[in-house]
XYZ file of C-alpha atoms in Angstrom:
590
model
C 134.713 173.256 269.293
C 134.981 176.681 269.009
C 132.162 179.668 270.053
C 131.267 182.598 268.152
C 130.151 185.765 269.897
C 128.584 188.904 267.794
C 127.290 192.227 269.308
C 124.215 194.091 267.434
C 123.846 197.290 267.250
C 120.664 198.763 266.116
C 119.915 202.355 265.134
C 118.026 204.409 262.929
C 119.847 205.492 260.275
C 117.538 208.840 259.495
C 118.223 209.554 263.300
C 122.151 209.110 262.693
C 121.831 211.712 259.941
C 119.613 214.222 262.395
C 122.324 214.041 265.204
C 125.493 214.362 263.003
C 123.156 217.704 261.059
C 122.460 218.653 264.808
C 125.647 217.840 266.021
C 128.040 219.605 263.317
C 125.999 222.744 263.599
C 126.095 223.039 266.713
C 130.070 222.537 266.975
C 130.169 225.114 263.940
C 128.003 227.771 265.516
C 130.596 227.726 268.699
C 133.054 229.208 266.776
C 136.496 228.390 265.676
C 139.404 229.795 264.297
C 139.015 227.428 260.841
C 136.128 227.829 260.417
C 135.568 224.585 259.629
C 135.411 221.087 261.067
C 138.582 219.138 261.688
C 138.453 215.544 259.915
C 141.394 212.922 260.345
C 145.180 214.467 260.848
C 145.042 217.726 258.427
C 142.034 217.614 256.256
C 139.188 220.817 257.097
C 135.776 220.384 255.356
C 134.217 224.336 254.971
C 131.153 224.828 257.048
C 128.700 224.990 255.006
C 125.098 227.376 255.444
C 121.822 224.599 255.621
C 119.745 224.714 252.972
C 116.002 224.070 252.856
C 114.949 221.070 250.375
C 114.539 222.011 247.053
C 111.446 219.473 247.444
C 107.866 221.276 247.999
C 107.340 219.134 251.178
C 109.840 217.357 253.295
C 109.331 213.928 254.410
C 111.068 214.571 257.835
C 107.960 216.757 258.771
C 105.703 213.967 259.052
C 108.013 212.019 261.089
C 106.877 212.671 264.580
C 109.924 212.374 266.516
C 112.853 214.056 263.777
C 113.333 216.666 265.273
C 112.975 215.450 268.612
C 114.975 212.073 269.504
C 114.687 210.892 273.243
C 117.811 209.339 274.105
C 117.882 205.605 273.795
C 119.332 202.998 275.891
C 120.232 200.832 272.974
C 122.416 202.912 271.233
C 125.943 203.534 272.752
C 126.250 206.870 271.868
C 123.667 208.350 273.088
C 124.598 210.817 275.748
C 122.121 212.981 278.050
C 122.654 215.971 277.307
C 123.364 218.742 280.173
C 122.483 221.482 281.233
C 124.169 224.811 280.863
C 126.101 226.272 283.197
C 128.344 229.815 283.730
C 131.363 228.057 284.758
C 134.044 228.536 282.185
C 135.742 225.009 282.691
C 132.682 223.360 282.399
C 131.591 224.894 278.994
C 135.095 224.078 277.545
C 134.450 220.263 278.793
C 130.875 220.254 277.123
C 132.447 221.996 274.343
C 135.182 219.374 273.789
C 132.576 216.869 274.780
C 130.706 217.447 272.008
C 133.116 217.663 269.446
C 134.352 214.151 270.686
C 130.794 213.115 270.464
C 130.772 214.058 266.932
C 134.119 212.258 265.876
C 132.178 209.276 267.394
C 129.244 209.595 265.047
C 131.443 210.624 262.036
C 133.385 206.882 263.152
C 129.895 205.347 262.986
C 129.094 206.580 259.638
C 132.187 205.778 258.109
C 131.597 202.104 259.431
C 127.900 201.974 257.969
C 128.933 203.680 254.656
C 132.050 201.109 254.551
C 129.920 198.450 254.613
C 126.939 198.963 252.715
C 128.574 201.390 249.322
C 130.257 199.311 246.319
C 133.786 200.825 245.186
C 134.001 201.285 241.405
C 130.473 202.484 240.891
C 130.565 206.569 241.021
C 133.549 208.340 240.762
C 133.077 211.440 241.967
C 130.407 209.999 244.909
C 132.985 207.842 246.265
C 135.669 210.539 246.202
C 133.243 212.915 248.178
C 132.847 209.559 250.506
C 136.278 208.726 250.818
C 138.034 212.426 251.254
C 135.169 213.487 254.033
C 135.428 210.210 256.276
C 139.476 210.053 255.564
C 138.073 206.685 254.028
C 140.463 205.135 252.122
C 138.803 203.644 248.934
C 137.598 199.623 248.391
C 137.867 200.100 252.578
C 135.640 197.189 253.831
C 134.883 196.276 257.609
C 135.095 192.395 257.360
C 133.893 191.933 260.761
C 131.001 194.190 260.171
C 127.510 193.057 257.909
C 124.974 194.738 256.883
C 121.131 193.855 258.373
C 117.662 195.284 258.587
C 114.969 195.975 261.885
C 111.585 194.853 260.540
C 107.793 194.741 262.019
C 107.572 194.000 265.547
C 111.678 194.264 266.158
C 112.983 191.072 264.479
C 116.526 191.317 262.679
C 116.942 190.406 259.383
C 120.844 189.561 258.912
C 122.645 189.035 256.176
C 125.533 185.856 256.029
C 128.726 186.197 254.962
C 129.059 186.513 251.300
C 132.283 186.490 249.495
C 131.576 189.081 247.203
C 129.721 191.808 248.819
C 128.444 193.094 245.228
C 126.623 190.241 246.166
C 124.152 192.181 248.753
C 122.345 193.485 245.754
C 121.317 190.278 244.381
C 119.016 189.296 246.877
C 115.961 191.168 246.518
C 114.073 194.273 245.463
C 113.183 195.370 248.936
C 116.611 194.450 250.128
C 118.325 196.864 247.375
C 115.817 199.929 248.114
C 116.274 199.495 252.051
C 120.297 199.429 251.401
C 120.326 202.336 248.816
C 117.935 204.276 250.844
C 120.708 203.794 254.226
C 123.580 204.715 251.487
C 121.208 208.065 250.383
C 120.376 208.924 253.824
C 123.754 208.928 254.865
C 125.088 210.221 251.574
C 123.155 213.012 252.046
C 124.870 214.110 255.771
C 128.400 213.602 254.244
C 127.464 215.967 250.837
C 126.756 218.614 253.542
C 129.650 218.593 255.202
C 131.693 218.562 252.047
C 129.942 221.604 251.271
C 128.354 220.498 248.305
C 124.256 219.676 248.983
C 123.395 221.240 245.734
C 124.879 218.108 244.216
C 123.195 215.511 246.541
C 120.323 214.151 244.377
C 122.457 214.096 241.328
C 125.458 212.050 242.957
C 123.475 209.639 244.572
C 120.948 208.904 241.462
C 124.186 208.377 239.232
C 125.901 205.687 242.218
C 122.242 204.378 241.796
C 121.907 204.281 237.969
C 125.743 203.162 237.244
C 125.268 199.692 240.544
C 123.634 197.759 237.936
C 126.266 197.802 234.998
C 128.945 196.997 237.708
C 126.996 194.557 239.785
C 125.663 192.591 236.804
C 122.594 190.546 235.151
C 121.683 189.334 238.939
C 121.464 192.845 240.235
C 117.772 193.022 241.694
C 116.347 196.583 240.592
C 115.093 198.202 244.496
C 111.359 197.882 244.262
C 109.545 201.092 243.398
C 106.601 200.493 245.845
C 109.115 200.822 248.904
C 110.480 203.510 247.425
C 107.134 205.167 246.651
C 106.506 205.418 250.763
C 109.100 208.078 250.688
C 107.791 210.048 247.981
C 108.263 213.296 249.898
C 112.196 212.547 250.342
C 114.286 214.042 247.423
C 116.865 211.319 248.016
C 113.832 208.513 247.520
C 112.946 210.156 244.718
C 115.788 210.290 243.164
C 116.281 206.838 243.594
C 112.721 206.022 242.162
C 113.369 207.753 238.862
C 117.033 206.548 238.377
C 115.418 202.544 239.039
C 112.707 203.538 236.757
C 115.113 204.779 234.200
C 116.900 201.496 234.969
C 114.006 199.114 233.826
C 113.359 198.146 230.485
C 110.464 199.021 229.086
C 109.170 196.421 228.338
C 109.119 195.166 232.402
C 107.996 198.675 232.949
C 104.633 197.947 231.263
C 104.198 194.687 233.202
C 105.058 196.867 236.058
C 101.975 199.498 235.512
C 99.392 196.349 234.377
C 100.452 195.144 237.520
C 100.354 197.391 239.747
C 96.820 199.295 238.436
C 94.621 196.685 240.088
C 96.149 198.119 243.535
C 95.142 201.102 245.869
C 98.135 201.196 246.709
C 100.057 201.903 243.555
C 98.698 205.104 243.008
C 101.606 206.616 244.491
C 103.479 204.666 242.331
C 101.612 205.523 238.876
C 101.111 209.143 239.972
C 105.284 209.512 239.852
C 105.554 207.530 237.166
C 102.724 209.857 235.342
C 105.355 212.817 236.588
C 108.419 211.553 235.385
C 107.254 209.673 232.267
C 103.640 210.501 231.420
C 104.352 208.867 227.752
C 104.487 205.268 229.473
C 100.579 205.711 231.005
C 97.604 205.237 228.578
C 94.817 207.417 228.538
C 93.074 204.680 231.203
C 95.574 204.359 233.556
C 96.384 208.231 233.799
C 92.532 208.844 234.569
C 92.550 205.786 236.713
C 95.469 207.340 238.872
C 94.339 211.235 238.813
C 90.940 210.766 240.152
C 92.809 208.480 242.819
C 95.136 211.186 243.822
C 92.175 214.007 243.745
C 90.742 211.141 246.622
C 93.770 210.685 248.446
C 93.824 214.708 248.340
C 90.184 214.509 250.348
C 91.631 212.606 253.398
C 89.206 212.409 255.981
C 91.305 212.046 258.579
C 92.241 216.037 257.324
C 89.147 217.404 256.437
C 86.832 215.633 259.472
C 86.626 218.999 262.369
C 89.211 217.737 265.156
C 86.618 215.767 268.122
C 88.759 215.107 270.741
C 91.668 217.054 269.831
C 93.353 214.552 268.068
C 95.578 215.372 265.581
C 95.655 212.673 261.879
C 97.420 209.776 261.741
C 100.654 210.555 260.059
C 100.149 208.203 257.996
C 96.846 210.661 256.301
C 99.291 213.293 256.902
C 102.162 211.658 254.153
C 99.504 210.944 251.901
C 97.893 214.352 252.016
C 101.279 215.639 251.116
C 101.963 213.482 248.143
C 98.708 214.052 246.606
C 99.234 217.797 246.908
C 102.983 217.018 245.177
C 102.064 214.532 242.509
C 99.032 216.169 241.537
C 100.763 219.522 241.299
C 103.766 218.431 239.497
C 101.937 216.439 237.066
C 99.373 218.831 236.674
C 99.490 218.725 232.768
C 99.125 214.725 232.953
C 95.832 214.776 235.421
C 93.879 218.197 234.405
C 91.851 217.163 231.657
C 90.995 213.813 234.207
C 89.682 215.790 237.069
C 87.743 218.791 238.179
C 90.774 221.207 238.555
C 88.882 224.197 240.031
C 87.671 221.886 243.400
C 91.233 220.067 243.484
C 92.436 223.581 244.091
C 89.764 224.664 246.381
C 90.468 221.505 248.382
C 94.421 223.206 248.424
C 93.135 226.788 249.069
C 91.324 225.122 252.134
C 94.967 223.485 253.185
C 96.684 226.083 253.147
C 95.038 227.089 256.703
C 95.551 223.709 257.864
C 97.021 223.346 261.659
C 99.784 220.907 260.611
C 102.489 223.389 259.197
C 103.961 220.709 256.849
C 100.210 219.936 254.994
C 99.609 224.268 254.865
C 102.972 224.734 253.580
C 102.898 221.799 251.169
C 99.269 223.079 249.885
C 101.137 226.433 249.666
C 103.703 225.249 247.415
C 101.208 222.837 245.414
C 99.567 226.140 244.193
C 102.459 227.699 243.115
C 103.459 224.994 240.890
C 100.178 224.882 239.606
C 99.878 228.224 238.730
C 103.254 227.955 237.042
C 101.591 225.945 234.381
C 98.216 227.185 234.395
C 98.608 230.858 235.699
C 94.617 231.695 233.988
C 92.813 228.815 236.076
C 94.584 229.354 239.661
C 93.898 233.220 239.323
C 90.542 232.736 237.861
C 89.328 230.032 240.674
C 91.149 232.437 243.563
C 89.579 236.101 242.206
C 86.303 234.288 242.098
C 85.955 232.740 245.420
C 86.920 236.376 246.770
C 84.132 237.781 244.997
C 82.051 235.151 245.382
C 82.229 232.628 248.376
C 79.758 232.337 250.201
C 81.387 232.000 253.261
C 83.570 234.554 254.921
C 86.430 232.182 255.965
C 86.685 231.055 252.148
C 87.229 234.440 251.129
C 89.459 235.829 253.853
C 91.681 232.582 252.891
C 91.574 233.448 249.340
C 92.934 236.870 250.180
C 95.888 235.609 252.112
C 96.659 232.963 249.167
C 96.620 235.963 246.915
C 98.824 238.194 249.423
C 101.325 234.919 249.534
C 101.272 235.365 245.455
C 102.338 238.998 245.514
C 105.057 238.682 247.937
C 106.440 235.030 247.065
C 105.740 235.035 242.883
C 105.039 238.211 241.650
C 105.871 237.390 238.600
C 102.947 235.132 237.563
C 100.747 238.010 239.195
C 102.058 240.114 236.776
C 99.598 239.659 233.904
C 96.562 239.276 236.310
C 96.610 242.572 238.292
C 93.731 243.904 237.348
C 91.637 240.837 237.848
C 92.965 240.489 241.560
C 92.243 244.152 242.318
C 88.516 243.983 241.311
C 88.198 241.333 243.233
C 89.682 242.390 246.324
C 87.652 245.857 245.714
C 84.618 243.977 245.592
C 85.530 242.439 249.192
C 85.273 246.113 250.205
C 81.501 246.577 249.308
C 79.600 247.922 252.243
C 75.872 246.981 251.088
C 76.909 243.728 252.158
C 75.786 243.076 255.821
C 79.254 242.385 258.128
C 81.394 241.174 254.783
C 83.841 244.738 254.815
C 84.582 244.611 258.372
C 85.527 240.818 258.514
C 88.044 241.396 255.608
C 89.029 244.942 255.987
C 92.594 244.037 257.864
C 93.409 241.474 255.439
C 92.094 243.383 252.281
C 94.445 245.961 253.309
C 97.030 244.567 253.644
C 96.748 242.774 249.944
C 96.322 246.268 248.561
C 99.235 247.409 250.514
C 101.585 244.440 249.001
C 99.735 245.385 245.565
C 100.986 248.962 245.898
C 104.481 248.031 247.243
C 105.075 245.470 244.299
C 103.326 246.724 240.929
C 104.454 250.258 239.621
C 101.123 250.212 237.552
C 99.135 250.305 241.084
C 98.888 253.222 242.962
C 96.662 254.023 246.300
C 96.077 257.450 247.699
C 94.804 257.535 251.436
C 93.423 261.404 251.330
C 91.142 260.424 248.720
C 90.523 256.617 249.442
C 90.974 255.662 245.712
C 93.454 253.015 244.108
C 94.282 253.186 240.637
C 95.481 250.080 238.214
C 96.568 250.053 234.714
C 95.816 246.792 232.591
C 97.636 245.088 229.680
C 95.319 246.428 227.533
C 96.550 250.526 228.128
C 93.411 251.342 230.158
C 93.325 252.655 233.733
C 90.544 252.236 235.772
C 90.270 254.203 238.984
C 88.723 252.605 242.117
C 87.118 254.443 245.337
C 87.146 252.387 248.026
C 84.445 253.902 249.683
C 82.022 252.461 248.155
C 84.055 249.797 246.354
C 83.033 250.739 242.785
C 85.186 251.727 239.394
C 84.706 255.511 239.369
C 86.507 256.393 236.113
C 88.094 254.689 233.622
C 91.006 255.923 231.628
C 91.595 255.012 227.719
C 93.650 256.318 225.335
C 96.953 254.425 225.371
C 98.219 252.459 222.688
C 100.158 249.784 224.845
C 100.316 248.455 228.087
C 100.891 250.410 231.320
C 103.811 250.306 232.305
C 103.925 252.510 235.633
C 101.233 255.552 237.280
C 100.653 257.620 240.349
C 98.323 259.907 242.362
C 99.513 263.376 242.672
C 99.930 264.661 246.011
C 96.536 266.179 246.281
C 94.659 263.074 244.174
C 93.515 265.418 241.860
C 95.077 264.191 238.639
C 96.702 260.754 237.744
C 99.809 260.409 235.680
C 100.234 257.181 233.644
C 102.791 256.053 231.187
C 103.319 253.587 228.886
C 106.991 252.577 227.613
C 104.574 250.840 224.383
C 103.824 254.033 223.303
C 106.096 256.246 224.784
C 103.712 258.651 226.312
C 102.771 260.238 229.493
C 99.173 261.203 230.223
C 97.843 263.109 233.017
C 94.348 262.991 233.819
C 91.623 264.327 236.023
C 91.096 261.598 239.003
C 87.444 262.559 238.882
C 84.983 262.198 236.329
C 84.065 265.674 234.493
C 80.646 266.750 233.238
C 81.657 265.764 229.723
C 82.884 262.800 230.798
C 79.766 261.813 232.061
C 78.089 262.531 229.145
C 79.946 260.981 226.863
C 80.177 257.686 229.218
C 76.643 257.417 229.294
C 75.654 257.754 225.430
C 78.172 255.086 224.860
C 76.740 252.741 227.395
C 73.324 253.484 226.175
C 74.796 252.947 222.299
C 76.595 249.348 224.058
C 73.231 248.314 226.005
C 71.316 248.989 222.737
C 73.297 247.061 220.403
C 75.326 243.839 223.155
C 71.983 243.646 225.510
C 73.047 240.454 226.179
C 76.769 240.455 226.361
C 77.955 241.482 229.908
C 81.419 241.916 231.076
C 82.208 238.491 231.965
C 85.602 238.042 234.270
C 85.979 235.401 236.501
C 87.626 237.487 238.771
C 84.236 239.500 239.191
C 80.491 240.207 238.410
C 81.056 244.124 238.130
C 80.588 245.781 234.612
C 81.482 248.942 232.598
C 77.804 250.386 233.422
C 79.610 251.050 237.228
C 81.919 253.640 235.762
C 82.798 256.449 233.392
C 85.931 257.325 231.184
C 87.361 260.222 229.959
C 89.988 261.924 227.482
C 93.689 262.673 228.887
C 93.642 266.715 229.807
C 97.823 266.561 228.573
C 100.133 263.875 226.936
C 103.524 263.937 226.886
C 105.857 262.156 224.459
C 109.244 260.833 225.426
C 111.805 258.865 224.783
C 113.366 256.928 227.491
C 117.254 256.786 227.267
C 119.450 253.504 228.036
C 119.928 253.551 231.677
C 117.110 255.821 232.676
C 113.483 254.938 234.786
C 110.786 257.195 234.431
C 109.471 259.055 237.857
C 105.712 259.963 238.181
C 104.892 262.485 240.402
C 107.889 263.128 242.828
C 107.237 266.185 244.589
C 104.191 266.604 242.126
C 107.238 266.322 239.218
C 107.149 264.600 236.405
C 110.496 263.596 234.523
C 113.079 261.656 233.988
C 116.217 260.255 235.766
C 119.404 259.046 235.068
C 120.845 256.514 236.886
């Protein structure tokens, strides 16, 4: 009778990933005359910069321990690390140590991806697999198989099989826990080959092609596992390839199914992402007022007691919400109240967990990128208009995160964001200018810095902005009211300036192709003129008041004059037009 002895190992494989990341940086920021990282007898992989995820949160964040893995007794290649000392010889030994530590976890991948890939699936995945582990293809460890670490530490094996293809016939879960180990691991083998940009791509199409090669038994990974990861780009590029996978006819079973469950909101919400077609008008309202709850965690919004920070559990829901109901904001808008979904964000972005502010951060942004009018209408209101000064201090910092991270939706809204800001400014209101002066500021500063159609001058505490509509309208801060107003070109403005002393203002328009310099102060006539037209405009629009979102102030607050000179010009290929340089104005040549 003969015995049979096996030895388990059990690891983690996200923590195998995190150490060979940690690892092969480390080894590449020593230094080396490659300037690269030596794999097998002659082959050097390029070391490649890190890149952040292209994914608006990272699932890694609300791991607790990621970033910081406590050695573990289990695992036999975990090594204490030491600590650093002067002597020469000893950093060359922890130097080489290291770099044999790494050849140790490069061995261990190269064993796990061995064993749980298929050859013959992806072309161009395995040869990234097989050149960067010296692999040689349709390599299989006999002696090796492939199991999982469930609830409460019990192993689920798998028996021999005698065609491993056979590994994804046994079930859903099975096939999303494998592919997930194979995307993980994937992943940390992409980077080294220098090619991370390519990640999701190559492992969805090894995922999409399995099922062609495997078969009619191949058991599609199940989507709710999957969903759990939402926040990993390699889960959820696995999700959509499985989903693609599906007929559709098993995809509608799928959503009946699953729309009686809590806990296929996830689950509907990327499907309403990816596919919004499949959901009917029921199920997409069913799923965005779920998400706008899951959004409301209390575990988030309750003040912290005892100093006790969420579950992370609240913490990975929080952050899918924010994704799914930002990506899909087209599918869930006309299901929920959009302007308190993003006051719930603007109120996130503050938040003491740095993966839930930055998350809520980038949820706004994507918004915005589809519906620029309602972010920037919701965020120049609450300035103006929340009643609490927190609220509008974090409104200010949202909109100073606009101007320096996406100008470019700004753009059209300038004039909006400045009123409102102004109106921050407004001294009749007991204790509101001194609590936002520093952060008001510093908006207009990043206003001035960014827009060539805003200009500020300090001796005269007045900002000037030119609209989309040709019309300047010049601010004192003071008393944070429009003083003038200037009218008269025939297109947009395209850039404008103070002169040295603030007397005049010199706008420009490339629409029109003019120059105009005006008085920064309203004259006599001016006045005059300003105030029979608002008398003619009160007469005849009593009702009709200047209605902007952004603010409650009107065109009774101000006055508007004729240019005193206009220039014509026309601006030649490769030239900029320069307002007021050394109280100049002309054009240069570049």
């Amino acid at each position: 009778m003969s015995t049979l002895f096996s030895h388990v190992f059990t690891f983690n494989i996200r923590r195998v990933v995190h150490d060979l990341y940690a690892r092969y940086e480390r080894t590449r920021g020593q230094g080396g005359t490659t300037g690269g990282l030596l794999l097998g007898n002659d082959l050097v992989v390029p070391s490649p910069t890190p890149q952040q995820s292209t994914s608006s949160t990272s699932y890694d964040a609300v791991v607790p321990d990621i970033t910081t893995f406590r050695p573990d007794k289990d695992d036999p290649l975990d090594i204490m690390s030491q600590p650093e000392d002067d002597d020469t010889n000893h950093k060359k030994r922890l130097k080489d140590k290291r770099n044999t530590d790494l050849q140790k976890r490069l061995e261990l991948v190269s064993a796990i991806i061995a064993t749980s890939i298929s050859w013959n699936v992806s072309e161009a995945f395995e040869n990234i697999c097989s050149r960067t582990l010296t692999l040689q293809k349709h390599c299989c460890y006999e002696n090796i198989n492939f199991g999982l670490k469930g609830v409460n530490g019990y192993l689920s094996l798998l028996a021999p099989l005698e065609d491993e293809k056979d590994a994804w016939k046994i079930s859903p879960d099975m096939t999303a826990s494998r592919l997930l180990s194979v995307a993980h691991l994937a992943k940390a083998i992409i980077f080294i080959a220098g090619q991370e940009a390519k990640s999701s791509d190559l492992i969805a199409g090894y995922a999409m092609a399995l099922p062609a090669v495997v078969g009619k038994q191949y058991c599609f990974p199940s989507l709710s596992l999957l969903s759990k990861y939402w926040q990993d780009p390699s889960a959820r590029s696995l999700f959509s390839s499985a989903l693609n996978g599906l007929p559709q006819k098993e995809t509608m079973s799928l959503i009946v199914y699953w729309e009686h469950y809590c806990k296929a909101t996830i689950v509907l919400g990327i499907m309403g992402c990816d596919q919004p077609q499949m959901l009917d008008n029921h199920v997409r309202r069913y799923t965005a007022l779920s998400l706008a709850l899951l959004l409301s965690d209390s575990d988030l919004d309750e003040p912290k007691s005892h100093q006790s920070d969420p579950s992370h559990a609240s913490v990975a829901r929080t952050l899918a919400s924010m994704e799914l109901l930002s990506q899909g904001f087209n599918t869930w808008e006309s299901y929920i109240n959009a302007a308190e979904v993003l006051r719930t964000m603007f109120a996130y972005t503050t938040d003491t967990q740095p993966a839930v502010s930055r998350g809520a951060k980038n949820a706004i942004f994507q918004i915005a990128s589809m519906n620029t009018p309602l972010v920037i209408g919701t965020l120049t209101y609450d300035t103006s208009n929340a009643k609490k000064l927190e609220d509008r201090i974090q409104c200010l910092r949202i909109i100073g995160s606009f101007i320096r991270k996406k100008p470019v939706i700004l753009y059209s809204h300038v004039h909006r964001v400045v009123e409102s800001v102004v109106k921050t400014l407004d001294p009749n209101i007991p204790h509101l200018r001194e609590k936002v002066l520093p952060t008001a500021t510093a908006v207009l500063h990043d206003l001035v810095k960014t827009y060539p159609f805003v200009d500020f001058s300090s001796s005269a505490q007045k900002l000037v902005v030119g609209t989309l509509e040709g019309a300047s309208v010049i601010y004192d801060l003071r008393t944070a009211t429009r003083s003038v107003v200037l009218e008269g070109h025939q297109g947009s403005i395209s850039a404008l300036g103070f002169s040295p002393d603030a007397k005049f203002v010199a706008t420009s328009s490339l629409q029109d192709q003019t120059v105009r310099v005006w008085y920064s102060n309203l004259s006599l006539f001016g006045v005059l003129t300003s105030s029979l037209s608002q008398g003619l405009s009160n007469t005849n629009n009593r009702n009709n008041r200047y209605d902007d979102s952004s603010s409650t102030m009107d065109h009774r607050e101000s006055g508007s004059q004729k240019a005193y000179k206009v220039f014509s010009f026309a601006l030649p290929r490769g030239g900029k037009l320069v307002l007021f340089y050394n109280g100049v104005i002309y054009l240069q040549r570049e």
